[in-house]
Amino acid sequence: MYIVIAGAGLLGGHIASTMAGEGHDVVVIEQSELQTETLSAQLDIKIIRGGAVSPSVLEEAEVKKADMVIASTNSDEANIVICFLSKQMGAKRTVARVRNPEYSGYLILPTQSPNKARRVFRPKNLGIDLIVNPEIVAANEIRRILSSLYLTPMDEFAEGQIQLTEFKATKGDILDKPINQIDFPKPCSIAVITRGTETMIPKAEDVILQGDRVYILASKNDMDELGSVFTQAKGKASSAVIIGGGRVGFHIAQRLEQIGVQVKIIEKSRRRCFEIAQRLKAVVVQGEGSDYNFLVEERVASADALVATTERSELNILLGLLGKNLGIKRILTLVDRPSYIPLAETVGIDIALSPLQLAAGKIVRLARVAEVISVSRLAGERVEIVEYVVGENAPIANKPLSELQLPNGSKILAFTRDGAISFPQADSIIKASDHAIIACQTALSSVVEKLFY
């Protein structure tokens, strides 16, 4: 695919690296000389220096032949204009990073007369096929985690019927046994195991060790029972401390309040504290979140969860470790780079999340030739879980799984047909129009994709 990316900041640069790594023809538009030099040193792609809101710059980038234009500058308004212009010039698909929630859905314009119908603008009216807000995506994920019985990140497939959930192996019954000898209470597939900095897509004879992070794919209704095999349920969080009252911290607090969690926000800016206090019910405290004595005075240790959301990944990891030292049971930190996730979890952080990685997963699926429903990237993006719709002439269709020659580093986890979930057996046959859920090393994604169309 021919992909144009406007803006080479953290999100744009990350997507450019991902798309180029998958073999797409990528062009980046960026105004900053520093950003262009940095990206040029990292990737062998075409980079145009200039502002993407300029039609002449978009013409130079040849957006008229683009399969996708991704607008990821720091300006919501610029991103909307870039998508509108690109669509008018012939781009097939457009994606806009939009942080302001007011721009993200329907925009209802007032009328001069109550008798006249109000005008409703949708993102499609503005030439935008997909709006992505990394901060809101991350906030929604944290709400899901803290409302679960287990402290686990999760993704959904098959229209929510199937969940992919991470559990830390701490209970003895499953440890040091080959996977094919474990008596699971419900049908499931072991998708991925991470052990320190090592990541594997396990075979039947592989074993689960103490402390492994195990990703399970199963029916959503069975996940709580399966979780009890791996670890002790912690229960849903009823209180949380958020360190960092920026945009993402605010969104997290807002969503936790919606599910009845008592929230305390620690923010060093007095002005920002006042703004948050005007809009939320949360207790807002001005202070330095890295001051251990201050955290003790604020009785942070009594909270069920600590969420570190400052703009610095390294500080968030440090704050998480401080919370761990205080005895808080649930520690979640945000990191800007997916590569930090294994490092953070290795040093003791319960869950590290990258808003960039979560947002990129929503964009990446649009750049696949095969019909892709969902993409989830794990373990610092070394592995991905993909839900494909099997094509009519797909090489994988109408053959017993025992006869398929899947690349090493890939595995069929489950498939659905007419809403029914099946976990693969040697004699299972996947048919056209089935939804197949696959685990594979990210480096193999372009090879595996060819099996499905």
XYZ file of C-alpha atoms in Angstrom, residues 35-448:
414
model
C 12.059 15.429 13.480
C 12.842 14.903 9.806
C 16.538 14.333 10.519
C 15.741 11.900 13.339
C 13.294 9.890 11.236
C 15.585 9.935 8.206
C 18.351 8.373 10.300
C 16.006 5.602 11.458
C 14.007 4.687 8.353
C 14.635 4.373 4.638
C 11.507 6.223 3.535
C 10.640 9.394 1.642
C 10.289 12.450 3.891
C 8.869 15.773 2.697
C 9.686 18.889 4.707
C 6.649 21.133 4.938
C 3.187 21.686 6.348
C 0.642 19.053 5.380
C -2.266 21.536 5.448
C -0.804 23.019 2.262
C -2.420 21.567 -0.888
C 0.883 21.923 -2.756
C 2.666 19.796 -0.143
C -0.083 17.169 -0.340
C 0.287 17.191 -4.123
C 4.032 16.640 -3.744
C 3.259 13.665 -1.486
C 0.906 12.360 -4.213
C -2.021 11.844 -1.873
C -4.213 11.416 -4.955
C -2.865 7.868 -5.269
C -2.628 7.157 -1.527
C -4.327 4.061 -0.177
C -4.287 5.747 3.224
C -3.482 9.174 4.651
C -2.812 9.351 8.398
C -2.920 12.833 9.932
C -1.045 12.743 13.237
C 0.187 16.299 13.789
C -0.193 17.972 17.194
C -3.171 20.019 15.968
C -6.663 18.506 15.852
C -7.830 21.181 13.452
C -4.878 20.618 11.117
C -5.507 16.870 11.117
C -9.157 17.384 10.177
C -8.187 19.740 7.333
C -5.485 17.344 6.092
C -7.987 14.488 5.899
C -10.584 16.665 4.173
C -8.119 17.894 1.543
C -6.626 14.431 1.023
C -10.054 12.889 0.460
C -10.941 15.632 -2.014
C -7.679 14.976 -3.864
C -8.376 11.246 -4.204
C -7.023 9.421 -1.128
C -8.907 6.163 -0.549
C -8.869 6.188 3.269
C -8.056 8.800 5.882
C -7.277 8.576 9.587
C -7.092 11.567 11.941
C -5.598 11.801 15.387
C -8.079 13.968 17.280
C -7.662 14.685 20.984
C -10.637 16.956 21.587
C -13.663 14.710 22.281
C -15.953 17.400 20.834
C -14.484 16.682 17.402
C -14.593 12.910 17.727
C -18.293 12.199 17.168
C -21.294 13.963 15.754
C -21.154 17.763 15.559
C -24.655 19.263 15.824
C -24.846 22.833 14.583
C -27.390 25.237 16.124
C -30.076 26.810 13.950
C -31.406 30.356 13.843
C -34.989 29.114 14.046
C -36.404 26.336 16.276
C -38.560 25.246 13.317
C -35.546 24.377 11.177
C -33.839 20.991 11.355
C -30.437 21.057 12.972
C -27.484 20.195 10.758
C -25.467 17.181 11.835
C -21.870 16.757 10.712
C -20.267 13.348 11.004
C -16.549 12.577 10.617
C -17.377 11.078 7.193
C -18.780 14.448 6.119
C -15.334 15.900 6.754
C -13.553 13.193 4.781
C -12.412 11.204 7.829
C -12.783 7.412 7.820
C -11.354 6.816 11.294
C -10.737 9.100 14.266
C -8.173 7.921 16.812
C -7.560 9.445 20.234
C -4.690 7.559 21.947
C -5.451 9.080 25.343
C -9.093 7.983 25.315
C -8.172 4.527 24.017
C -5.770 4.164 26.973
C -8.331 5.518 29.453
C -10.935 3.013 28.275
C -8.438 0.173 28.635
C -7.551 1.184 32.208
C -11.246 1.356 33.098
C -11.682 -2.195 31.788
C -8.684 -3.452 33.743
C -9.687 -1.899 37.060
C -13.289 -3.112 36.716
C -12.118 -6.713 36.233
C -11.753 -9.351 38.958
C -8.173 -9.810 37.798
C -5.560 -7.134 37.211
C -5.230 -7.976 33.555
C -5.175 -6.132 30.231
C -7.596 -7.546 27.694
C -8.692 -7.284 24.079
C -11.896 -8.425 22.436
C -12.476 -10.340 19.212
C -15.467 -11.816 17.376
C -17.716 -8.873 18.248
C -16.898 -9.209 21.942
C -17.583 -12.944 22.226
C -13.901 -13.795 22.630
C -11.377 -12.172 24.950
C -7.607 -12.162 24.961
C -6.515 -11.731 28.573
C -3.105 -11.665 30.249
C -2.588 -13.536 33.529
C 0.531 -13.794 35.651
C 1.154 -17.453 36.538
C 1.421 -17.723 40.329
C -0.568 -20.846 41.279
C 1.104 -24.248 41.554
C -1.305 -26.547 39.703
C -0.318 -25.336 36.238
C 3.374 -24.675 36.831
C 6.127 -26.795 35.275
C 3.655 -28.827 33.213
C 3.453 -29.126 29.422
C 0.470 -27.134 28.199
C -1.153 -30.214 26.669
C -1.211 -31.853 30.113
C -2.995 -29.003 31.890
C -6.673 -29.669 32.591
C -8.255 -26.289 31.881
C -11.826 -25.891 33.198
C -13.009 -24.295 29.944
C -11.911 -24.421 26.276
C -9.111 -21.970 25.518
C -5.902 -21.368 23.587
C -2.589 -20.234 25.062
C -1.660 -17.471 22.638
C 1.601 -16.037 23.980
C 3.927 -16.457 26.955
C 6.363 -13.760 28.058
C 9.176 -14.682 30.431
C 11.282 -11.688 31.399
C 12.300 -10.191 28.065
C 11.668 -13.461 26.195
C 8.468 -13.881 24.180
C 7.141 -17.117 22.690
C 4.117 -18.416 20.833
C 3.996 -21.710 22.721
C 3.687 -25.221 21.370
C 1.738 -27.974 23.109
C 4.845 -29.336 24.836
C 6.021 -25.994 26.249
C 5.698 -25.436 30.003
C 4.456 -22.513 32.095
C 6.841 -21.297 34.797
C 6.308 -19.273 37.962
C 5.986 -15.577 37.085
C 5.274 -16.098 33.379
C 2.795 -13.722 31.795
C 0.370 -15.905 29.886
C -2.055 -14.587 27.269
C -5.236 -16.677 27.103
C -7.821 -16.603 24.312
C -11.265 -17.866 25.360
C -14.952 -17.091 25.449
C -15.606 -13.886 27.371
C -18.004 -15.787 29.641
C -15.314 -18.323 30.615
C -12.455 -15.930 31.346
C -13.018 -15.415 35.077
C -13.038 -19.178 35.697
C -9.900 -19.649 33.582
C -8.194 -16.836 35.454
C -8.560 -18.733 38.722
C -6.256 -21.412 37.304
C -3.397 -18.926 36.979
C -3.669 -16.473 39.837
C -5.687 -15.197 42.768
C -8.471 -12.764 41.905
C -7.831 -9.282 43.316
C -11.387 -8.058 42.941
C -12.549 -4.861 41.326
C -10.838 -1.650 42.403
C -13.005 0.687 44.486
C -10.423 3.479 44.852
C -7.542 4.755 42.754
C -4.819 7.396 42.891
C -3.844 8.995 39.587
C -0.502 10.797 39.487
C -0.546 13.303 36.658
C -3.551 15.466 35.864
C -2.898 15.983 32.184
C -5.259 15.086 29.377
C -4.917 11.322 29.763
C -5.086 11.453 33.570
C -8.293 13.456 33.314
C -9.877 10.970 30.891
C -8.946 8.056 33.164
C -10.430 9.777 36.225
C -13.596 10.596 34.320
C -14.092 6.983 33.257
C -13.313 5.555 36.683
C -15.874 7.876 38.249
C -18.451 6.508 35.803
C -18.068 3.013 37.308
C -18.128 4.203 40.916
C -14.394 4.252 41.698
C -13.292 6.855 44.265
C -10.516 8.854 42.605
C -7.740 11.054 43.969
C -5.607 13.007 41.485
C -2.143 14.318 42.347
C -1.012 17.136 40.057
C 1.824 19.624 40.572
C 0.240 22.506 38.626
C -2.054 24.616 40.798
C -3.905 25.947 37.772
C -4.507 22.466 36.377
C -5.724 21.261 39.789
C -8.346 24.007 39.779
C -9.471 23.110 36.235
C -9.894 19.424 37.117
C -11.697 20.160 40.384
C -14.249 22.234 38.465
C -15.099 19.307 36.170
C -14.804 16.135 38.282
C -15.938 14.827 41.659
C -12.432 13.489 42.340
C -10.289 14.716 45.224
C -7.578 16.838 43.590
C -4.340 17.486 45.475
C -1.517 19.785 44.400
C 1.852 18.162 44.981
C 4.859 16.332 43.582
C 3.968 12.706 42.911
C 7.570 11.541 43.215
C 7.896 12.873 46.796
C 7.748 9.750 48.964
C 6.907 11.628 52.173
C 4.137 13.498 50.396
C 2.626 10.210 49.194
C 2.737 8.859 52.742
C 1.042 12.005 54.093
C -1.700 11.676 51.477
C -2.256 8.044 52.538
C -1.802 6.843 48.996
C -1.111 3.332 50.325
C -4.791 2.908 51.203
C -5.812 3.046 47.530
C -6.659 -0.121 45.608
C -4.728 1.091 42.559
C -2.134 3.623 41.472
C -2.043 4.896 37.897
C 0.998 6.938 36.785
C 0.155 9.159 33.817
C 2.779 11.911 33.631
C 4.301 12.806 30.271
C 7.587 11.032 31.092
C 7.740 7.243 30.804
C 10.748 6.907 33.089
C 9.043 8.950 35.811
C 5.891 6.851 35.495
C 7.898 3.674 36.046
C 9.576 5.251 39.096
C 6.191 6.341 40.462
C 4.896 2.823 39.971
C 7.800 1.401 41.955
C 7.154 3.936 44.731
C 3.551 2.775 44.834
C 4.692 -0.827 44.952
C 6.965 0.011 47.885
C 4.000 1.575 49.683
C 2.081 -1.685 49.308
C -0.496 -0.747 46.670
C -1.784 -3.946 45.055
C -2.463 -2.660 41.555
C 0.187 -0.596 39.750
C -0.462 0.701 36.238
C 1.859 3.014 34.317
C 1.701 4.692 30.938
C 4.770 4.644 28.701
C 5.180 6.452 25.410
C 7.165 3.720 23.665
C 5.940 0.109 23.360
C 9.520 -1.123 23.806
C 9.368 0.083 27.437
C 6.550 -2.320 28.334
C 8.642 -5.493 28.895
C 11.223 -3.447 30.831
C 8.596 -1.900 33.123
C 6.952 -5.245 33.829
C 10.326 -6.915 34.445
C 11.180 -4.444 37.233
C 7.854 -5.015 39.003
C 5.170 -2.872 37.373
C 1.923 -4.850 37.200
C 0.749 -3.413 33.906
C 2.448 -0.950 31.547
C 0.383 0.464 28.705
C 1.387 2.472 25.651
C -1.342 4.743 24.250
C 0.624 4.768 20.992
C 0.535 0.988 20.735
C -3.184 0.851 21.504
C -3.967 3.520 18.909
C -1.625 2.056 16.301
C -3.455 -1.282 16.527
C -6.635 0.437 15.350
C -4.819 1.984 12.395
C -2.685 -0.991 11.340
C -5.705 -3.175 10.541
C -6.745 -0.711 7.813
C -3.449 -1.290 6.015
C -3.924 -5.031 5.456
C -4.822 -6.550 2.098
C -6.815 -9.328 3.749
C -10.014 -8.364 5.548
C -8.933 -7.683 9.123
C -11.396 -7.114 11.958
C -9.033 -6.608 14.917
C -5.303 -6.370 15.611
C -3.712 -6.560 19.054
C 0.038 -6.179 19.497
C 1.749 -7.631 22.557
C 5.131 -7.847 24.253
C 6.589 -4.600 22.963
C 4.932 -5.259 19.580
C 6.971 -8.394 18.929
C 3.792 -10.477 18.583
C 0.372 -9.690 17.171
C -3.033 -11.317 17.459
C -5.157 -10.773 14.345
C -8.771 -11.576 13.512
C -9.081 -12.271 9.770
C -12.121 -12.942 7.627
C -11.127 -15.944 5.507
C -11.334 -15.169 1.790
C -13.119 -17.336 -0.781
C -9.845 -18.444 -2.395
C -7.634 -18.274 0.687
C -4.915 -20.969 0.849
C -6.038 -21.772 4.395
C -9.659 -22.480 3.441
C -11.228 -25.951 3.228
C -8.228 -27.915 4.466
C -7.757 -29.840 7.734
C -5.476 -27.875 10.037
C -3.140 -30.877 10.200
C -2.353 -30.336 6.505
C -1.599 -26.634 6.784
C 2.011 -25.498 6.755
C 1.951 -22.405 8.924
C 5.191 -20.446 9.274
C 7.174 -21.123 12.438
C 6.208 -18.424 14.904
C 2.503 -18.487 14.020
C -0.498 -20.320 15.434
C -4.253 -20.549 14.844
C -5.950 -19.836 18.168
C -9.660 -20.031 17.372
C -12.237 -19.480 14.659
C -15.906 -18.585 14.552
C -18.632 -19.640 12.130
C -22.139 -18.210 12.294
C -21.408 -16.923 15.785
C -20.212 -20.288 17.164
C -16.709 -20.402 18.690
C -14.356 -23.295 17.864
C -10.883 -24.030 19.179
C -8.734 -25.842 16.627
C -8.233 -29.587 16.526
C -6.071 -31.483 14.025
C -9.116 -32.323 11.893
C -10.715 -28.863 12.098
C -11.478 -27.244 8.753
C -11.689 -23.472 8.366
C -14.038 -22.315 5.610
C -14.447 -19.144 3.594
C -16.139 -16.327 5.554
C -15.079 -17.830 8.893
C -13.340 -15.454 11.288
C -9.928 -16.873 12.209
C -7.879 -15.532 15.121
C -4.130 -15.945 14.686
C -1.023 -15.334 16.788
C 2.181 -14.596 14.911
C 5.489 -12.844 15.271
C 5.035 -9.309 13.982
C 7.881 -9.801 11.510
C 5.823 -12.572 9.862
C 2.597 -10.583 9.509
C 2.886 -10.010 5.759
C 3.625 -13.719 5.177
C 0.779 -14.964 7.379
